[in-house]
mmCIF file of C-alpha atoms in Angstrom:
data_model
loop_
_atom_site.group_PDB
_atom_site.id
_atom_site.type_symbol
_atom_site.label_atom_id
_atom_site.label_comp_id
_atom_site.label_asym_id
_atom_site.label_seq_id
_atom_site.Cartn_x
_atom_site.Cartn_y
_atom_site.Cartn_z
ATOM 1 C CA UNK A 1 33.050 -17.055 -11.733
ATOM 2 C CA UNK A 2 32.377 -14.307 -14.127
ATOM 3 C CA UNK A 3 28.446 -14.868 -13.819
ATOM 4 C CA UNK A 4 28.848 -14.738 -10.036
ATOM 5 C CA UNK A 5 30.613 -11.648 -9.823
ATOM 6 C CA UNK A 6 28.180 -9.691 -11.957
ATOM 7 C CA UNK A 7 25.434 -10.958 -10.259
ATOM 8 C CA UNK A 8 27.281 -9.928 -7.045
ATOM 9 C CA UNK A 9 27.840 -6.627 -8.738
ATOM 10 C CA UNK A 10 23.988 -6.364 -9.171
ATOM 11 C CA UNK A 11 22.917 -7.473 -6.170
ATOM 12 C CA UNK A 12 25.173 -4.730 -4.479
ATOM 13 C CA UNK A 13 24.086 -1.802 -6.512
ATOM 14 C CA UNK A 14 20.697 -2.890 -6.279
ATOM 15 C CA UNK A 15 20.635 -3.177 -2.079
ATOM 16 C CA UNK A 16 22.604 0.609 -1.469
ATOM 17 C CA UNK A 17 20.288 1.972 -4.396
ATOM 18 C CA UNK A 18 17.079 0.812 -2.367
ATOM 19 C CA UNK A 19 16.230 3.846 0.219
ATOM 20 C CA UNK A 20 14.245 3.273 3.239
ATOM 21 C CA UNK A 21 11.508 5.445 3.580
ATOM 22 C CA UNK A 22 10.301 3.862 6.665
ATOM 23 C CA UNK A 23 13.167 3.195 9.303
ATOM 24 C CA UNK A 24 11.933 0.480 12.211
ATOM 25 C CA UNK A 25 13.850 1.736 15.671
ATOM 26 C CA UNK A 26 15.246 -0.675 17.972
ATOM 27 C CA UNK A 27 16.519 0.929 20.993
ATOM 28 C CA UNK A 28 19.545 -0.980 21.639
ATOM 29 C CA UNK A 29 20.895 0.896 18.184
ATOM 30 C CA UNK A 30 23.263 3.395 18.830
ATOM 31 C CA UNK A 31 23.044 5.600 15.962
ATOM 32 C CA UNK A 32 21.403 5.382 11.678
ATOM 33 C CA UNK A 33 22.986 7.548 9.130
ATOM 34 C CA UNK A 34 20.228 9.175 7.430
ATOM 35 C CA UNK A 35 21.921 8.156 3.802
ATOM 36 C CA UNK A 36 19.910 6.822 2.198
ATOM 37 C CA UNK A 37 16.494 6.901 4.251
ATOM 38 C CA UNK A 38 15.341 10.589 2.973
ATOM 39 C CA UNK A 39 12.946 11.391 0.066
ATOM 40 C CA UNK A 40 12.722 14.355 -1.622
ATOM 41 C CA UNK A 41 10.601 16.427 -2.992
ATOM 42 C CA UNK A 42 11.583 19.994 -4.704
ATOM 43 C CA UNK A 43 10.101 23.057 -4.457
ATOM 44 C CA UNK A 44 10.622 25.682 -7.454
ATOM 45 C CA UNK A 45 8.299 28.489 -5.455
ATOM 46 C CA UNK A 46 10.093 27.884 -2.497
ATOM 47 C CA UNK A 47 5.877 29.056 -1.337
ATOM 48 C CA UNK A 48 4.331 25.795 -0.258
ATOM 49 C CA UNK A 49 4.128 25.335 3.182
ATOM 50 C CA UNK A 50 4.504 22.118 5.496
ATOM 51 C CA UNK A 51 0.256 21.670 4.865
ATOM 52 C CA UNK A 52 0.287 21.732 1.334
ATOM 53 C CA UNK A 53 3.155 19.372 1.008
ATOM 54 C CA UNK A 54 1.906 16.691 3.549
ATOM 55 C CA UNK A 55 -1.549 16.479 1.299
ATOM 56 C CA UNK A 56 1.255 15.478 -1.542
ATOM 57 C CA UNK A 57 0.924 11.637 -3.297
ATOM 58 C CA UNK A 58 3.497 9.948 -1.966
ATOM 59 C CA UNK A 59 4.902 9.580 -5.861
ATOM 60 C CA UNK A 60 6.075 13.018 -5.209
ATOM 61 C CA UNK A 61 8.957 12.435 -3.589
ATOM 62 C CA UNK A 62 11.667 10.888 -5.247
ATOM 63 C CA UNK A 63 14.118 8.767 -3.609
ATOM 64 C CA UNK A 64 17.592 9.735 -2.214
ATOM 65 C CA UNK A 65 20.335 7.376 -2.146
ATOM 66 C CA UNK A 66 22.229 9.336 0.542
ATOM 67 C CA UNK A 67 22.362 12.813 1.479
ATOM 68 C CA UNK A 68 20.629 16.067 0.668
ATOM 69 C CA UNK A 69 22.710 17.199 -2.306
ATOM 70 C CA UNK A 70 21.522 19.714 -4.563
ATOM 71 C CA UNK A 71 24.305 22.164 -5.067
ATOM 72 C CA UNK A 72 22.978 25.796 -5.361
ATOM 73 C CA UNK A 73 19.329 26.320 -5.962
ATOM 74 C CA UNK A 74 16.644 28.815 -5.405
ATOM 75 C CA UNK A 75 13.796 26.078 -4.748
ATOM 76 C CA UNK A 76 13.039 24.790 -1.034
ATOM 77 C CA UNK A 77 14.119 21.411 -0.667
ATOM 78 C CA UNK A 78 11.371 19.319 1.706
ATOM 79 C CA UNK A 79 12.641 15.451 3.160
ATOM 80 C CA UNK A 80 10.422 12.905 4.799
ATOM 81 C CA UNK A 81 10.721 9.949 6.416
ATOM 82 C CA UNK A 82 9.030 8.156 8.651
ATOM 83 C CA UNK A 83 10.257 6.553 11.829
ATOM 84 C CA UNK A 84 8.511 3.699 14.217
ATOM 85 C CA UNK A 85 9.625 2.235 17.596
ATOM 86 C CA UNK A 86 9.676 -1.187 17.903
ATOM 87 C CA UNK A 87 9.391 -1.740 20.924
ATOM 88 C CA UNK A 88 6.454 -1.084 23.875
ATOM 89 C CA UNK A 89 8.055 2.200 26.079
ATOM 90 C CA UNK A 90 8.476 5.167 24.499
ATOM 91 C CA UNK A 91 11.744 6.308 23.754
ATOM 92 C CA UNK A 92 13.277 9.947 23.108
ATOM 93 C CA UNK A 93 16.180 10.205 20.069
ATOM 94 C CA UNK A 94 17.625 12.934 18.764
ATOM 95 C CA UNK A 95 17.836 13.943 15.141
ATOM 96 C CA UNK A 96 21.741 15.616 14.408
ATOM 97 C CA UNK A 97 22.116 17.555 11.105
ATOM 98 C CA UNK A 98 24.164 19.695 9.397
ATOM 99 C CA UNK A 99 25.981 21.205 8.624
ATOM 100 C CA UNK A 100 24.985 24.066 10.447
ATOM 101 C CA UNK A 101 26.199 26.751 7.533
ATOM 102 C CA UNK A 102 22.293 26.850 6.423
ATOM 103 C CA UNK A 103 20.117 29.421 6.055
ATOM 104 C CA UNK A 104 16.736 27.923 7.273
ATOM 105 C CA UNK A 105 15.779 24.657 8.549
ATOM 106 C CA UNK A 106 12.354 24.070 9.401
ATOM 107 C CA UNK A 107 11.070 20.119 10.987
ATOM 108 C CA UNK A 108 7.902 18.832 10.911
ATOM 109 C CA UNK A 109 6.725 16.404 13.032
ATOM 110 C CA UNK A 110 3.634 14.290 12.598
ATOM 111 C CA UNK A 111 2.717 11.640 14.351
ATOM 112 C CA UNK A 112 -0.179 8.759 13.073
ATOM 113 C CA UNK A 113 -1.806 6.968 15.661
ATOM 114 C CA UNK A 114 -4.417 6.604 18.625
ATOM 115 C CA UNK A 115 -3.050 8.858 20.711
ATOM 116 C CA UNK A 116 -2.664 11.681 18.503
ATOM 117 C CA UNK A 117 -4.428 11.280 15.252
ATOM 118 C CA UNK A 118 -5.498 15.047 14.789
ATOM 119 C CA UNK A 119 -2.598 16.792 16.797
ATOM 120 C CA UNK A 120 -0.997 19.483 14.699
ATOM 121 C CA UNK A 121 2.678 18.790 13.966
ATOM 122 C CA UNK A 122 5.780 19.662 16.406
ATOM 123 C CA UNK A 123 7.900 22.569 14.896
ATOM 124 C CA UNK A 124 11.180 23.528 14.881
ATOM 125 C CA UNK A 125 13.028 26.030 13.472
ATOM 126 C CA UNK A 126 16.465 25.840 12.681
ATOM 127 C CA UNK A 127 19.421 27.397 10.729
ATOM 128 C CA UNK A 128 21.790 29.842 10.621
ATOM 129 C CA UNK A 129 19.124 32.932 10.023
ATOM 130 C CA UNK A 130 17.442 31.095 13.312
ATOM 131 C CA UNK A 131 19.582 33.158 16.674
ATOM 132 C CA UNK A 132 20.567 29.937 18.626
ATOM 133 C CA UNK A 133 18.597 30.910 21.464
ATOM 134 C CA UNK A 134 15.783 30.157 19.781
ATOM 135 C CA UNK A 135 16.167 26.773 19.195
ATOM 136 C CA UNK A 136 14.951 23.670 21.402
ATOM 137 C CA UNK A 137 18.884 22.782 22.676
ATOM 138 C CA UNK A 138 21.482 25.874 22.549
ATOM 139 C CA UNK A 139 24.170 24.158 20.374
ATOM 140 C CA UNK A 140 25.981 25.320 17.308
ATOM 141 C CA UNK A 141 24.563 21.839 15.407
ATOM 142 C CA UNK A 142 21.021 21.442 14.476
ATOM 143 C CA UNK A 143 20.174 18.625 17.308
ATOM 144 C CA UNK A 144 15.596 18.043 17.630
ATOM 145 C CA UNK A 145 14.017 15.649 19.910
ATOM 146 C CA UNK A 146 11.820 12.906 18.709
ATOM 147 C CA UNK A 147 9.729 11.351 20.866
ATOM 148 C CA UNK A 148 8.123 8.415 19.995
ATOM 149 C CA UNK A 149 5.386 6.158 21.653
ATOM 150 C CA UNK A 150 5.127 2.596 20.944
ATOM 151 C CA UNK A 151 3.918 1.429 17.382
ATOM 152 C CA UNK A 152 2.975 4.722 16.188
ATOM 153 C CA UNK A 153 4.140 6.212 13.417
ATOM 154 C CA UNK A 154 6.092 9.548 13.002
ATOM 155 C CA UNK A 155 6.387 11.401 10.074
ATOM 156 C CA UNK A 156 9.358 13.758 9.780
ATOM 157 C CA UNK A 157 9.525 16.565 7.176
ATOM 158 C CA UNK A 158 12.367 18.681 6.713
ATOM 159 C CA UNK A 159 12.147 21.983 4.367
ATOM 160 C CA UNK A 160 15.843 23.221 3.560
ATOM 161 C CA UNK A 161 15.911 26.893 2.051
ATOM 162 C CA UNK A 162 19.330 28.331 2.033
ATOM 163 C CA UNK A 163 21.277 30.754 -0.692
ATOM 164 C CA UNK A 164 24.482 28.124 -0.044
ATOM 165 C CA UNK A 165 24.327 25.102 -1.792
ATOM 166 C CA UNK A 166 21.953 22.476 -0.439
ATOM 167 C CA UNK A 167 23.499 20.233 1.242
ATOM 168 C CA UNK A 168 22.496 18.219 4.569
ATOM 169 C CA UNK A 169 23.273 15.439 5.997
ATOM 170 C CA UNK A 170 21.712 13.508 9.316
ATOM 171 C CA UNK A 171 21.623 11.183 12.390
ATOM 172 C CA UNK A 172 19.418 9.561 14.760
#
């Protein structure tokens, strides 16, 4: 019984330690916690911009385990994942984050495939230095479209910059 329970033990660490990168959409989910599915990578200039960090190696970016937390730093924070629909109609979801006490938010959105290999990426700019006027939805939480098409692939990069502590958390 002892044997079981550590490998039990193990076996549970080991599956909420393993982040998903890559989340596969099926539209009759309601909602995915971001915990978890978010890599990081940290900026100390708080300089490089959404090109430079896109051309990064993918060992770059470590893993999260759940949330953006980072307490206070002066760096940029930058999180990427990578969403796909499974399924042949597109489909429009909505990316929820906060909370909204952060300086800037900037997304990225890339999408690989046929119909837009070379497209430059979607931007939005979020955050409380951002009026809310500005923003794609007038709401007090950061809330972006993502439209996806069928079996392509879209990349999502978030760069956090704030003089509060870094902390973020998100929803699809």
């Amino acid at each position: 019984l002892s044997g079981f329970l550590t490998f039990l033990c193990i076996l549970l660490c080991w599956q909420t330690g393993s982040v998903q990168a890559e989340i596969l959409l099926n539209p009759s989910q309601s909602s995915v916690s971001m915990a978890g599915k978010w890599e990081l990578f940290s900026d100390p200039t708080a300089q490089l911009t959404f090109s430079d960090v896109r051309q990064l190696p993918s060992s770059s970016f470590e893993e999260l385990t759940g949330y953006l937390n980072r307490g206070y730093t002066n760096e940029a924070s930058w999180l990427h994942f990578s969403l796909e629909l499974n399924e042949e109609n597109s489909q429009r979801y909505f990316l929820w984050m906060g909370p909204c006490m952060i300086d800037e938010v900037s997304i990225y959105l890339q999408e690989d495939g046929p119909a837009k290999p070379k497209d430059g990426p979607r931007e939005f700019h979020l955050g409380d230095n951002d009026a809310p006027d500005n923003r794609w939805l007038n709401h007090p939480n950061m809330i972006v479209p993502l439209d996806l098409e069928p079996h392509a692939l879209l990349h999502v990069y978030i760069r956090v910059k704030t003089k509060s502590t870094h902390l973020l958390q998100g929803w699809l």
